[in-house]
Short mmCIF file of C-alpha atoms in Angstrom, two decimals:
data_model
loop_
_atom_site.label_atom_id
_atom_site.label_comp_id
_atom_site.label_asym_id
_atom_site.label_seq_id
_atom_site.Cartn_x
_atom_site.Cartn_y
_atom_site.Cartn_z
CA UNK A 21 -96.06 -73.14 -49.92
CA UNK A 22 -93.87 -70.98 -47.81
CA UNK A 23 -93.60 -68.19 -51.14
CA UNK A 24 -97.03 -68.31 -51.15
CA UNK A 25 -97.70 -67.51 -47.66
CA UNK A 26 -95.19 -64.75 -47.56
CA UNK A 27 -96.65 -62.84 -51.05
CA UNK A 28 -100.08 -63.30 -48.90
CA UNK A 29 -98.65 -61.29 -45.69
CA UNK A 30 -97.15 -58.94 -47.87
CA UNK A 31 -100.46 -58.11 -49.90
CA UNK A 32 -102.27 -57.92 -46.11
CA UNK A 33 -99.39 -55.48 -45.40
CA UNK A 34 -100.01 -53.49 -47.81
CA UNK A 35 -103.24 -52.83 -47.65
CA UNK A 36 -102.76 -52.35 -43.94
CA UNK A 37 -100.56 -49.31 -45.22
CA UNK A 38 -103.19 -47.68 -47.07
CA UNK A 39 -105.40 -47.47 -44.57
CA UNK A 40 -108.06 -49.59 -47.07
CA UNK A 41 -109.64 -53.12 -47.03
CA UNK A 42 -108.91 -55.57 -49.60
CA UNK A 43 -111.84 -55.12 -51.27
CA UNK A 44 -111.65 -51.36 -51.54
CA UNK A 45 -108.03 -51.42 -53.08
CA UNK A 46 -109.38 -53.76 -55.90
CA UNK A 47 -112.88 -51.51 -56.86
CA UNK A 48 -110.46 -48.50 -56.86
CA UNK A 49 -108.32 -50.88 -59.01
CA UNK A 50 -110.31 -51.40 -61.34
CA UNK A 51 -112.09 -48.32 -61.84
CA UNK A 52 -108.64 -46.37 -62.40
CA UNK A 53 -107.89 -49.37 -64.77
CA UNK A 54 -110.79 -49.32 -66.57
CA UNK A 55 -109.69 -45.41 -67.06
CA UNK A 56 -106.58 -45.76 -67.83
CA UNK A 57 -107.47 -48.40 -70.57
CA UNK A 58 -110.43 -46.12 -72.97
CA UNK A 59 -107.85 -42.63 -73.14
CA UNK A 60 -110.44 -41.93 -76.29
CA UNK A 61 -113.17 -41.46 -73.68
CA UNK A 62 -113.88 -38.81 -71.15
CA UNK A 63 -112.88 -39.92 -68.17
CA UNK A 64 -116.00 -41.35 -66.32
CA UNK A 65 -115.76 -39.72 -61.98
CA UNK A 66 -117.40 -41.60 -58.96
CA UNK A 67 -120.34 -39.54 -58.03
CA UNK A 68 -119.35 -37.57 -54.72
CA UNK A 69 -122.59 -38.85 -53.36
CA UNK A 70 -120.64 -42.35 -53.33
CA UNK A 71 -117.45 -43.01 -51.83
CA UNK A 72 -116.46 -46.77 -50.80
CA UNK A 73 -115.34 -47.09 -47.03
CA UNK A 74 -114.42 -50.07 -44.87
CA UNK A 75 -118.29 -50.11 -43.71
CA UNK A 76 -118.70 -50.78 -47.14
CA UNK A 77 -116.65 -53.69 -47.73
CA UNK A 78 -116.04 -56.51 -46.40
CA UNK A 79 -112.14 -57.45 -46.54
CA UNK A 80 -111.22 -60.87 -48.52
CA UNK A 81 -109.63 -61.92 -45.22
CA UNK A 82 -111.08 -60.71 -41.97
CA UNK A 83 -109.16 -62.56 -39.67
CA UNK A 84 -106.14 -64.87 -39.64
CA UNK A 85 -106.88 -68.80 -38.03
CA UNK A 86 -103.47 -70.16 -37.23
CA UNK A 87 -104.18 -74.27 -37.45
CA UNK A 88 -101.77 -76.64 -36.03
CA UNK A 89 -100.11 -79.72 -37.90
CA UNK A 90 -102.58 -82.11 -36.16
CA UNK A 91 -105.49 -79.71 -37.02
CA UNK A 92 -104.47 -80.05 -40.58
CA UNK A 93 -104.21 -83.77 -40.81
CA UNK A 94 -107.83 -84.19 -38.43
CA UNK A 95 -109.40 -82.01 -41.71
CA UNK A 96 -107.85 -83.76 -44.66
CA UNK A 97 -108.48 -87.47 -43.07
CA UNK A 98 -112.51 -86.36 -42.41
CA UNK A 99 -112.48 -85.16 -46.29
CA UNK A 100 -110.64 -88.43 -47.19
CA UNK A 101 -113.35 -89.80 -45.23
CA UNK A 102 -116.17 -88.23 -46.65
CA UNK A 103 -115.24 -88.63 -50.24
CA UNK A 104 -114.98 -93.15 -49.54
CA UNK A 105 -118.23 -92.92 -47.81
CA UNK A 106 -120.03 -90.59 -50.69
CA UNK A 107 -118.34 -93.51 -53.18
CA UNK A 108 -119.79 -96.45 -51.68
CA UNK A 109 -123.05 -94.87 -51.58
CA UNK A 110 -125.66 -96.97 -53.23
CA UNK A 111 -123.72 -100.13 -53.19
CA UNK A 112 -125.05 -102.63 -50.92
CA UNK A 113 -128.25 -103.92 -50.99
CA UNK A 114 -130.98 -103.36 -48.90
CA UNK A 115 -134.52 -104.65 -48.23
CA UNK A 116 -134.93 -104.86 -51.97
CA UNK A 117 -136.99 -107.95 -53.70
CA UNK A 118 -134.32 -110.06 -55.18
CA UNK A 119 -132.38 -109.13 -58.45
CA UNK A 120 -132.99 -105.32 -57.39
CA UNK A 121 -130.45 -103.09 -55.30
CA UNK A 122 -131.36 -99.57 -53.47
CA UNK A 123 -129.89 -97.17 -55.73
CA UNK A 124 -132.26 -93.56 -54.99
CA UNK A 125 -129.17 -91.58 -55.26
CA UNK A 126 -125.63 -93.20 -56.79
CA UNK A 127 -122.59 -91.58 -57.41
CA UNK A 128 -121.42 -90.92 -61.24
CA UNK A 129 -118.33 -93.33 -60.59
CA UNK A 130 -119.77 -97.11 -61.44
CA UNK A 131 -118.11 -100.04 -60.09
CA UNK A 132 -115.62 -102.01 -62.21
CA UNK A 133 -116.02 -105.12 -59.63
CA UNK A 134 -119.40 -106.25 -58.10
CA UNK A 135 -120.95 -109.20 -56.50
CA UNK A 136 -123.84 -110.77 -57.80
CA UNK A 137 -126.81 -110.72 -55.05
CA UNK A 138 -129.70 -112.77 -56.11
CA UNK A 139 -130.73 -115.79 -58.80
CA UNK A 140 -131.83 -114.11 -61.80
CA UNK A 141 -128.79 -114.85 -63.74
CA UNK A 142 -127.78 -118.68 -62.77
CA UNK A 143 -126.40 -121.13 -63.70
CA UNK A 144 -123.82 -118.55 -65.40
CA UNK A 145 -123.59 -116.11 -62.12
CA UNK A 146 -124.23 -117.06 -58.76
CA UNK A 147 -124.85 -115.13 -55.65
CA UNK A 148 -122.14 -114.34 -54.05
CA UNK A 149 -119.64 -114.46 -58.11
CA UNK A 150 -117.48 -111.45 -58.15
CA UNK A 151 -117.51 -110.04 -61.46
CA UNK A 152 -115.21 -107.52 -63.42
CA UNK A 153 -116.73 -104.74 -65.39
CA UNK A 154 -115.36 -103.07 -68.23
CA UNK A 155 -115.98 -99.19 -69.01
CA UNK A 156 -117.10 -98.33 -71.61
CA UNK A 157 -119.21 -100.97 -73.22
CA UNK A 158 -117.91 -100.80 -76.53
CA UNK A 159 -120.23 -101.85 -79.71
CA UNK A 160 -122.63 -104.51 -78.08
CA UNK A 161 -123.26 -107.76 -79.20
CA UNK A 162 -125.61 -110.35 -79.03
CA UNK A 163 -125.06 -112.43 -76.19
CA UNK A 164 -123.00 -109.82 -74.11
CA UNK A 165 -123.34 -110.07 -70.30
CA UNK A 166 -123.91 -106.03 -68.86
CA UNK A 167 -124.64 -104.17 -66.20
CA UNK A 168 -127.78 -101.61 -66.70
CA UNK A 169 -130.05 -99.79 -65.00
CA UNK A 170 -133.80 -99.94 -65.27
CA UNK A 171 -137.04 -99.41 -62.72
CA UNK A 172 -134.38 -97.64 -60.17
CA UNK A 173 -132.40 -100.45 -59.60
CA UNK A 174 -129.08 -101.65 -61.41
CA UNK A 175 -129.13 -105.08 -62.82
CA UNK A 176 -126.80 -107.86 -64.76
CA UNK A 177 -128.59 -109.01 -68.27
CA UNK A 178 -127.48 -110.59 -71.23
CA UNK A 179 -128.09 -108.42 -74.80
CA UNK A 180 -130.69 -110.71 -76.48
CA UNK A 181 -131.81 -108.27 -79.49
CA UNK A 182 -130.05 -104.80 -80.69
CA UNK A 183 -131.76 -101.97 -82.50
CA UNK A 184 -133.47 -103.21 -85.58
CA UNK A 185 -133.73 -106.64 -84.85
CA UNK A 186 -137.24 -108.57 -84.44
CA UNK A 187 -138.17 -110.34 -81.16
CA UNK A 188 -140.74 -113.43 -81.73
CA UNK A 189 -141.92 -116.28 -80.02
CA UNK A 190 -142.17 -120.12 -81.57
CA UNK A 191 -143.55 -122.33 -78.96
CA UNK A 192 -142.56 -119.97 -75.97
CA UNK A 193 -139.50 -120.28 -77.69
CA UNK A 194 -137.43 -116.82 -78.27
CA UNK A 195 -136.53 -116.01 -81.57
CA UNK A 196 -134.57 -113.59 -82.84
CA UNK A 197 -134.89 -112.64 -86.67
CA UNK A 198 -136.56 -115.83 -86.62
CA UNK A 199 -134.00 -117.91 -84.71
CA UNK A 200 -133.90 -119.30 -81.72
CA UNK A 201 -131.79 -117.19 -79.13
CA UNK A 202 -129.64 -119.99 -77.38
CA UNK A 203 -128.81 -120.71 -80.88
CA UNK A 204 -127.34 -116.97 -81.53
CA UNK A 205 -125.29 -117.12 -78.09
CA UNK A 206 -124.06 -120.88 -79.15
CA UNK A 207 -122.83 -119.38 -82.09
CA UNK A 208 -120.69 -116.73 -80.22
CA UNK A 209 -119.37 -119.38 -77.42
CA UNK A 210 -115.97 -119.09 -77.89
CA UNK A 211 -115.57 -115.58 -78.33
CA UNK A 212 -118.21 -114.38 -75.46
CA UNK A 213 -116.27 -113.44 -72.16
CA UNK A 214 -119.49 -115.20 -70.14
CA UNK A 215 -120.90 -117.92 -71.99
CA UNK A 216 -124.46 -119.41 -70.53
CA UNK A 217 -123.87 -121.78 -68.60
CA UNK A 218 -125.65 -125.17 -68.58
CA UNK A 219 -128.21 -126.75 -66.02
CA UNK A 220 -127.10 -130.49 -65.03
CA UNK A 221 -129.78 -133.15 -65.59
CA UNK A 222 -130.80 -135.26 -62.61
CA UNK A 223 -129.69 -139.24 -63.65
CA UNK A 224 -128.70 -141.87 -62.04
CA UNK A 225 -126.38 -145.28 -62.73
CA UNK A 226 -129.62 -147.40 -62.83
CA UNK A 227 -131.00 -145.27 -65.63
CA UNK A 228 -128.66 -146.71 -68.11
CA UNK A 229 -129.22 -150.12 -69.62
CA UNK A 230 -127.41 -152.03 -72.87
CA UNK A 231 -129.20 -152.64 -75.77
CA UNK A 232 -129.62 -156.38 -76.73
CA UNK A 233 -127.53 -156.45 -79.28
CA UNK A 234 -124.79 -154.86 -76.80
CA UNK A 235 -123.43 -152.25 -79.28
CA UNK A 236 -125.09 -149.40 -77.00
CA UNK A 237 -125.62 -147.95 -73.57
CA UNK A 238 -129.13 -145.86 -73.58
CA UNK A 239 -130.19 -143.47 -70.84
CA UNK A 240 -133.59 -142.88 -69.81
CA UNK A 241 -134.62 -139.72 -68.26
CA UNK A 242 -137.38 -139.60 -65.95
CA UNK A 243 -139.57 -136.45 -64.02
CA UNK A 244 -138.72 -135.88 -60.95
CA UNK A 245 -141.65 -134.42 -59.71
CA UNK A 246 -143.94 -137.09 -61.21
CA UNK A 247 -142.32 -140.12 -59.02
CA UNK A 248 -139.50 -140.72 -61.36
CA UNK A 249 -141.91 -141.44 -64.50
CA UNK A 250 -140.22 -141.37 -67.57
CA UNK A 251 -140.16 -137.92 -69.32
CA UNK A 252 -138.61 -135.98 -72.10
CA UNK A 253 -135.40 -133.60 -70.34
CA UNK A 254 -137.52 -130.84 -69.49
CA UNK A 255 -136.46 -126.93 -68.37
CA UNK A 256 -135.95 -127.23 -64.56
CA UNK A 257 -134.03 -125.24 -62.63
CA UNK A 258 -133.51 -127.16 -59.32
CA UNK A 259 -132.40 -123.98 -57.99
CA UNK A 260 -135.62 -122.64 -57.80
CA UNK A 261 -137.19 -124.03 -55.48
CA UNK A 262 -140.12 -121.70 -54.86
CA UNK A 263 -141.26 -121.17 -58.14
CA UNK A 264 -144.18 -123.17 -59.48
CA UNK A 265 -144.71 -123.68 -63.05
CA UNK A 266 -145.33 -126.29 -65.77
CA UNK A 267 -142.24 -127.62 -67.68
CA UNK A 268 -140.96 -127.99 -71.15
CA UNK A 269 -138.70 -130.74 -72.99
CA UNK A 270 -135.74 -128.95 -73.97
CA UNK A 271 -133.78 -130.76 -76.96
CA UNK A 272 -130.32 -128.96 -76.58
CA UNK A 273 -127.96 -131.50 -74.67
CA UNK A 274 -124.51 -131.73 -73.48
CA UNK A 275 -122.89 -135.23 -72.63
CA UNK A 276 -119.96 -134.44 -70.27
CA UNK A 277 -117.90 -137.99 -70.31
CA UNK A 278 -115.33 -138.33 -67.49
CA UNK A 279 -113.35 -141.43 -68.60
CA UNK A 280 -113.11 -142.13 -72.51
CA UNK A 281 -111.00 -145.48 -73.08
CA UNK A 282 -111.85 -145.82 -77.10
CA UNK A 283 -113.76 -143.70 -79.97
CA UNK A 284 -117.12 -143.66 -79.38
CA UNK A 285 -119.94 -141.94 -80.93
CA UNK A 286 -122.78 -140.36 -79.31
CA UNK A 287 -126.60 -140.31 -80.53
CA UNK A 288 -129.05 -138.15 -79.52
CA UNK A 289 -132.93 -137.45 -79.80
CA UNK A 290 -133.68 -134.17 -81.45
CA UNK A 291 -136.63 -132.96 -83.25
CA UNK A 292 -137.87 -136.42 -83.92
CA UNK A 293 -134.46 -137.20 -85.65
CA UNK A 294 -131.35 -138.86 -84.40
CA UNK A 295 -128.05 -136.96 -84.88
CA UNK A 296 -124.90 -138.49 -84.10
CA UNK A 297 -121.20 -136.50 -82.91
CA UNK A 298 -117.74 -137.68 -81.38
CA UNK A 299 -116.71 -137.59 -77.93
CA UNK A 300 -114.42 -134.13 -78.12
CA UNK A 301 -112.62 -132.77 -75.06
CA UNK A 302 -114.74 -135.32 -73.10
CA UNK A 303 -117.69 -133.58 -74.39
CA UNK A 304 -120.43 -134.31 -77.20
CA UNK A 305 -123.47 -131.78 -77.93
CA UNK A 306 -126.72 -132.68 -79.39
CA UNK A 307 -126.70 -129.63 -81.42
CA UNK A 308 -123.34 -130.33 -83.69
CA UNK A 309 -124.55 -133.61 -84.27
CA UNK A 310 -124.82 -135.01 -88.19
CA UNK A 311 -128.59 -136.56 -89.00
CA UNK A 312 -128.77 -140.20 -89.12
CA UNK A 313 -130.41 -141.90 -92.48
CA UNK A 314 -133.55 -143.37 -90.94
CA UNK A 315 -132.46 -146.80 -92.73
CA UNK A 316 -129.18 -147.09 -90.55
CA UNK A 317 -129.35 -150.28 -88.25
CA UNK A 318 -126.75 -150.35 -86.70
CA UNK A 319 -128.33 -147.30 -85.11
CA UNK A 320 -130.33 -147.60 -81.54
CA UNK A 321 -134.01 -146.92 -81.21
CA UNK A 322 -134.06 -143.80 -78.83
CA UNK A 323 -137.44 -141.42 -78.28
CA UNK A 324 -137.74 -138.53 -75.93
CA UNK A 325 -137.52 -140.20 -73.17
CA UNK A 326 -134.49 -142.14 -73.89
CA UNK A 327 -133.12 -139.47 -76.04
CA UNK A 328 -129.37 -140.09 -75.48
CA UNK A 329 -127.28 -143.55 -76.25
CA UNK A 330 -123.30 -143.97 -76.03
CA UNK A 331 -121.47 -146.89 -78.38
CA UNK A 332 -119.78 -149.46 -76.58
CA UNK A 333 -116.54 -151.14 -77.19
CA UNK A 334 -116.86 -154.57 -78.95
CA UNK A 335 -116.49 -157.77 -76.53
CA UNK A 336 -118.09 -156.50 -73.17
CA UNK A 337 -120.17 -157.75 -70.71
CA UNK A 338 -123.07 -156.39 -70.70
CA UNK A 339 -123.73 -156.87 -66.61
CA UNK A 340 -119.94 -155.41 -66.11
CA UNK A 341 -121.03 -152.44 -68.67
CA UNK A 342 -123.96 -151.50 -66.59
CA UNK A 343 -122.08 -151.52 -63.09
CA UNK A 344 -118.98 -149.61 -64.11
CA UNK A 345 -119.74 -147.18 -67.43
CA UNK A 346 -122.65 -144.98 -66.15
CA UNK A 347 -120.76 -142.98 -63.53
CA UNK A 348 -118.32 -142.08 -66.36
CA UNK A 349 -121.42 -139.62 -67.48
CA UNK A 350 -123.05 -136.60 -67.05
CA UNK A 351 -125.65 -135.17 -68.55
CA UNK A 352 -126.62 -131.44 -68.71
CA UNK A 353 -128.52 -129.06 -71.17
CA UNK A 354 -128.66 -125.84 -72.35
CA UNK A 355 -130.38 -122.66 -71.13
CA UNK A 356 -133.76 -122.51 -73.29
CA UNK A 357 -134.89 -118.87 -73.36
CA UNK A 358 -138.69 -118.97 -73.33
CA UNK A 359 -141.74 -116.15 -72.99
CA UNK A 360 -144.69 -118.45 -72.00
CA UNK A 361 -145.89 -116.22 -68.91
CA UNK A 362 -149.53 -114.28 -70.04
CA UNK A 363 -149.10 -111.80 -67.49
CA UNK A 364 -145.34 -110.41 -69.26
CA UNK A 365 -145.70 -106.61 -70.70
CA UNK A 366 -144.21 -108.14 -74.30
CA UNK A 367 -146.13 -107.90 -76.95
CA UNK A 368 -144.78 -110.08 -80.16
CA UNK A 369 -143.55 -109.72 -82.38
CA UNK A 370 -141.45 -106.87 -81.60
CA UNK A 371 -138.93 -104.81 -83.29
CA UNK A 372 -135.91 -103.20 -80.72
CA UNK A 373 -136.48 -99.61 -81.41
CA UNK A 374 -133.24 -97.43 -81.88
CA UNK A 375 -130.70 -97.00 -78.98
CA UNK A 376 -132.69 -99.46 -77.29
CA UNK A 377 -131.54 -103.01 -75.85
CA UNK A 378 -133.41 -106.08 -75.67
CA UNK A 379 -132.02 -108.08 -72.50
CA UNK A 380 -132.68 -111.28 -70.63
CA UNK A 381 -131.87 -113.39 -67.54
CA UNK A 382 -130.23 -116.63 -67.91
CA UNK A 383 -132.51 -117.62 -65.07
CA UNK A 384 -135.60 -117.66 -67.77
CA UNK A 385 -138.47 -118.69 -64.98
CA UNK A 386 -137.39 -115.85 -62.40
CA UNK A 387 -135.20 -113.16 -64.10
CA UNK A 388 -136.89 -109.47 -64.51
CA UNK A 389 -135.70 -108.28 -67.69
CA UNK A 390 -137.36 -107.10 -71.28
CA UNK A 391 -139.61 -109.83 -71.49
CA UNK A 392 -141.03 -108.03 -68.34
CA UNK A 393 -139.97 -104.01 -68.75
CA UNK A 394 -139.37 -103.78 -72.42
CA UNK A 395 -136.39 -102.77 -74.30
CA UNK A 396 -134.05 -100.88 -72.51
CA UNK A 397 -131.90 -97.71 -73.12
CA UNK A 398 -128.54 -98.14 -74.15
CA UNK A 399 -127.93 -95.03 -72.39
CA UNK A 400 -128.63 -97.23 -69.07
CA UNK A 401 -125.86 -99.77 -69.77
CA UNK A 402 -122.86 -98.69 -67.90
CA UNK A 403 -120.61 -101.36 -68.13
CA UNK A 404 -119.97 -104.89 -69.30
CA UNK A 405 -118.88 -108.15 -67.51
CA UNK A 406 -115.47 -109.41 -68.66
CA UNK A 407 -114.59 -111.73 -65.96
CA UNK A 408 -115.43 -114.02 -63.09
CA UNK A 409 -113.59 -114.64 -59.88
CA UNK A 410 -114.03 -115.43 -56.45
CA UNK A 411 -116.25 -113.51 -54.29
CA UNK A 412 -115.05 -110.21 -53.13
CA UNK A 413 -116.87 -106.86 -50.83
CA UNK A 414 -118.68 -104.65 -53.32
CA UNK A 415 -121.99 -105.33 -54.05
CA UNK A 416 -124.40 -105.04 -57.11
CA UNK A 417 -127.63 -107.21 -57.88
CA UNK A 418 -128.68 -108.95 -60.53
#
């Protein structure tokens, strides 16, 4: 810094000598370079009518600011300041409906943590979940959690359809290329960095009772909105508790059991059928289960509103059975992506146009997503969640 300073003072010098400005010195420069450089050419004179004086020009440095070593630091720490204020611009939310965030003007730098603000996106990501977000996306995949950007706000989705892929409903059931989506993203559980979570079922002890014959302990499932009256498992979301809308049995299930003391088998209800698994890692899911020959006795008699029934261990009491084994379970199901709302933009069936996405909310009643807006540039996805942790200070909504 000091060479510099002194090659500066000596230039300044210089000029000083010549009686010229800065400026002047470097058009005379140049115009004797420009000269010197064509000799093939007739040398080109400046008019007399024109003759460059210090009127003329204004010098490159017309006066010297001396700044002290506390002047210095004052300037770079209100730059440094500037710059961290510009870079948190457009990252905490405002008075925005929920799963939006004020975004008019954001810097080109995107977050690679956020917290989620809003429900659009439970049981998977709660308010409050920090997330980590990778850059870039990579080659997107069905059932890949991202952040994106549509009607001026940024958002967290999951990638339901890709370009070329058809959109369709069954029932107010999603399908894509003619399958039902939970089934895609159940098919890519293990490798998915966020999985869907899964909505617990509201039971309790005294809706579990033996069969006569004692081989098996049956749950019934009741609606809790309709004074406890028996019911199919339907698609609530206790979690949203201002949203009114009919329900729908749901006949993907999850048996969580918390104390296994000998091999048991689990049976469940589905699609008129029974289908029966294993307990595995204190788990057993309606969905791997094998179909039951219709002329197996040895079977229970279940229907959808007893659509779940655990074997019991020869040589047990059947009043000690009922006190004890029903707090060993838990019962939960699956997310159930559905379109049954008239007023939605969609119009099926669909095909995802190129470089477009097709995204949803895991929080099917409430979330905003393509169901809603349509498809969505894949230009506007700008990142794509890897992890969960505990909640942290930046903030993006959902």
């Amino acid at each position: 810094m000091l060479n510099g300073a002194t090659a500066s003072r000596q230039v300044l010098g210089s000029n000083r000598d010549l009686g010229k400005s800065p400026m002047c010195t470097s058009v005379e420069s140049i115009t004797r370079g420009a000269i010197e450089r064509q000799p093939n050419r007739a040398p080109r004179r400046l008019s007399p009518q024109f003759r460059p004086t210090k009127a003329d020009c204004l010098p490159l440095f017309p006066c010297r600011v001396k700044l002290s070593n506390r002047s210095i630091l004052l300037c770079i720490a209100g730059f440094v300041g500037l710059v961290i204020a510009v870079s948190r611009l457009g990252f905490h939310a405002g008075s925005q409906p929920p799963g939006s965030l004020s975004a008019a003007s954001r810097p080109p730098i995107r977050p690679t943590t956020f917290v989620v603000r809003g429900h659009s996106m439970m049981p998977t990501l709660r308010d409050g979940d920090l997330c980590q977000l990778d850059h870039p996306t990579g080659q997107l995949k069905i059932g890949d959690v991202v952040a994106t950007r549509f009607n001026g706000a940024d958002h967290v989705k999951r990638v339901a359809a890709l370009a070329g892929d058809q959109v369709s409903l069954d029932r107010g059931r999603l399908l894509v290329n003619g399958r039902r989506l939970e089934d895609w993203f159940a098919e890519r559980q293990v490798e998915l960095a966020i999985p869907p979570g899964n909505v617990r079922v509201a039971t309790s002890p005294d809706d579990w009772h033996v069969t006569d014959d004692g081989r098996w302990l049956v749950l019934t499932t009741r609606n809790p909105y309709r004074d406890g009256a028996e019911s199919p498992v339907l698609d609530d979301y206790p979690g949203n508790t201002e949203v009114r809308r009919g329900l729908n049995p749901v006949d993907r299930l999850l048996l969580v059991v918390n104390q296994v003391d000998h091999d048991s088998r689990v049976v469940f209800f589905v699609d008129q059928h029974l289908r029966f698994t294993e307990v595995f890692n204190r788990r057993a899911l309606s969905r791997f289960g094998s179909l039951a020959a219709s002329s197996d006795g040895s079977l229970p008699t279940l229907d959808a509103a007893h659509p779940v029934a655990v074997e019991l261990p020869p040589s047990n009491d059947a009043v000690d059975v009922e006190s004890r084994w029903p707090h060993r379970f838990e019962l939960w199901r699956e997310i159930e992506y559905r379109d049954d709302i008239p007023r939605r933009r969609a119009n099926y069936p669909l095909e995802v146009e190129e470089g477009q996405v097709f995204v949803v909310g895991d929080n099917v009643p409430v979330s905003i997503d393509s169901r809603e807006v349509g498809s969505v540039p894949e230009a506007a996805i700008f990142g794509q969640v890897s992890a969960v942790r505990s909640p942290g200070i930046e903030a993006l909504e959902d």
